[in-house]
Amino acid sequence: GTTSKPPFPELDFRSGARVEELNKLIQEFTKHDQREYDDQRALEIHTAKDFIFSMLGMVQKLDQKLPVANEYLLLSGGVREGVVDIDLDELNVYARGTDYDMDFTLLVPALKLHDRNQPVTLDMRHSALCHSWLSLRLFDEGTISKWKDCCTIVDHINGATNYFFSPTKVADWFYESISIVLSEIQKKPQRGMPKVEKVEKNGTIISIILGVGSSRMLYDIVPVVSFKGWPAVAQSWLMENHFWDGKITEEEVISGFYLVPACSYKGKKDNEWRLSFARSEVQLKKCISSSLMQAYQACKAIIIKLLSRPKAISPYHLRSMMLWACDRLPASYLAQEDYAAHFLLGLIDDLQHCLVNKMCPNYFIPQCNMLEHLSEDTVMLHARKLSSVRSDPAEHLRTAIEHVKAANRLTLELQRRGSTTSIPSPQSDGGDPNQPDDRLAKKLQQLVTENPGKSISVFINPDDVTRPHFRIDDKFF
């Protein structure tokens, strides 16, 4: 006749929070954070994208600097969301709900090296790990003459002149070119054309906020150098075992990389580019469980607000830690659907560990420590802030939920005050605005709902901007 005691609810030892409650809070955050798109919103997204691609086609025609047939990488989330490794200290603060409703990052190759099968060797003699200068000697004379004015010039003793592609000069040229094109477009506004609400140069990226119907879209446009293949400096990473082994092929992971306009802490801003593996990260994301992604998004929302001053930790650091965790922990553990709370607490612990030890290795180039430049005072300040989160994760989750709900309320309020009619695409013939192309709307809605959080490559010919080609992973649309 002994009666068994009911199992004690699972608790987080450090904070005393009930794990079940943390899981529910993460689910609630995810519900409010993930936007659902109806046909109207899908058309607005398409209209804004159409406008940006048309604009870039016109930039190419200005002085023929950009490649004629270019391949952009479109990422969901702005630069401030950590989708690429760019320093945030030079960026103006934009808030979802207040300044925009949806955000994207668009990597636009200014130069392409796409004809190489061997590992790409870069000129890293002058720069810190994970960074490189880029000599135009790798290119033909036509390319050199086109881009001379965006280079720093180094004369050698033997009389030879070397042109180094300058990220700051390229960004200046890009901003000026975009400004000229937008000024021309706005002189002849077409019906249904997005309203350009803001164009700002933030360091080396150009941020554009478009108003389309009742939506505001933020596009962070980043001029990059695009490479096919894999850099020699990251070759040893391929020799290690990784969580994605057997799930996706090595060819998918190492199909290409970029140089983005960002320099190291002590680097020369006019010359130094940072290696970016954004294309690979799109592939790796497919192998990360939904519960870990939910924990990551919730953790990111907490730290963006908490660790914003002084700027030392970016969401990209957190992304790197998540990838390392995927390599370190068993896939069967990370696949547990009701373990989001464990993953959130683990990510906070990981981040605090990295701060206390001032060590956060780049996932693709582990010998590069992304926190090396920080002062002891800065890392300890942030570690103490994280300690307060770890002591009461439920309260910080509730605050993150309130922030995202407030942003959504602002968006809904704007939609109520804004246009209630459908907006035709800029290339449309201006037919009845209340009769959008249902097939297009359905197709776009299907793309968005079937590929949540995925990044989209777009191949576009600027001579025919009416036919952009979506590529989500290896599928074309």
PDB file of N, CA and C in Angstrom, residues 100 104 121 162 224 253 262 281 286 313 317 326 328 357 359:
ATOM      1  N   TYR A 100      10.615  49.876 -39.008  1.00  0.00           N
ATOM      2  CA  TYR A 100      10.354  48.931 -40.097  1.00  0.00           C
ATOM      3  C   TYR A 100       9.536  47.769 -39.562  1.00  0.00           C
ATOM      4  N   PHE A 104      15.739  42.704 -44.221  1.00  0.00           N
ATOM      5  CA  PHE A 104      16.493  41.795 -45.079  1.00  0.00           C
ATOM      6  C   PHE A 104      17.914  42.324 -45.236  1.00  0.00           C
ATOM      7  N   THR A 121      43.633  31.441 -52.439  1.00  0.00           N
ATOM      8  CA  THR A 121      44.654  32.021 -51.561  1.00  0.00           C
ATOM      9  C   THR A 121      44.531  33.534 -51.600  1.00  0.00           C
ATOM     10  N   ASN A 162      50.424  48.642 -57.439  1.00  0.00           N
ATOM     11  CA  ASN A 162      49.418  47.662 -57.024  1.00  0.00           C
ATOM     12  C   ASN A 162      48.166  48.391 -56.560  1.00  0.00           C
ATOM     13  N   VAL A 224      29.978  43.384 -51.688  1.00  0.00           N
ATOM     14  CA  VAL A 224      30.892  42.294 -51.312  1.00  0.00           C
ATOM     15  C   VAL A 224      31.738  41.886 -52.513  1.00  0.00           C
ATOM     16  N   VAL A 253      28.293  22.941 -48.726  1.00  0.00           N
ATOM     17  CA  VAL A 253      28.829  23.809 -47.666  1.00  0.00           C
ATOM     18  C   VAL A 253      29.932  24.717 -48.192  1.00  0.00           C
ATOM     19  N   ALA A 262      34.437  45.022 -43.835  1.00  0.00           N
ATOM     20  CA  ALA A 262      34.609  45.194 -42.388  1.00  0.00           C
ATOM     21  C   ALA A 262      36.058  44.884 -42.057  1.00  0.00           C
ATOM     22  N   GLU A 281      26.521  29.273 -44.202  1.00  0.00           N
ATOM     23  CA  GLU A 281      25.639  29.313 -43.034  1.00  0.00           C
ATOM     24  C   GLU A 281      24.185  29.058 -43.410  1.00  0.00           C
ATOM     25  N   LYS A 286      19.951  24.572 -42.235  1.00  0.00           N
ATOM     26  CA  LYS A 286      18.987  23.508 -42.537  1.00  0.00           C
ATOM     27  C   LYS A 286      19.137  22.319 -41.590  1.00  0.00           C
ATOM     28  N   ILE A 313      29.308  42.658 -28.012  1.00  0.00           N
ATOM     29  CA  ILE A 313      28.773  41.355 -28.413  1.00  0.00           C
ATOM     30  C   ILE A 313      27.710  41.590 -29.467  1.00  0.00           C
ATOM     31  N   HIS A 317      28.076  36.664 -32.817  1.00  0.00           N
ATOM     32  CA  HIS A 317      28.836  35.865 -31.841  1.00  0.00           C
ATOM     33  C   HIS A 317      27.971  34.718 -31.316  1.00  0.00           C
ATOM     34  N   CYS A 326      26.404  22.791 -31.726  1.00  0.00           N
ATOM     35  CA  CYS A 326      25.914  21.703 -32.602  1.00  0.00           C
ATOM     36  C   CYS A 326      27.013  20.671 -32.852  1.00  0.00           C
ATOM     37  N   ARG A 328      29.451  20.082 -30.716  1.00  0.00           N
ATOM     38  CA  ARG A 328      29.873  19.527 -29.426  1.00  0.00           C
ATOM     39  C   ARG A 328      28.885  18.519 -28.853  1.00  0.00           C
ATOM     40  N   ASN A 357      36.265  34.333 -20.395  1.00  0.00           N
ATOM     41  CA  ASN A 357      37.552  33.872 -20.937  1.00  0.00           C
ATOM     42  C   ASN A 357      38.028  34.712 -22.125  1.00  0.00           C
ATOM     43  N   MET A 359      37.107  34.758 -25.154  1.00  0.00           N
ATOM     44  CA  MET A 359      37.435  33.814 -26.220  1.00  0.00           C
ATOM     45  C   MET A 359      36.167  33.362 -26.933  1.00  0.00           C
TER      46      MET A 359
END
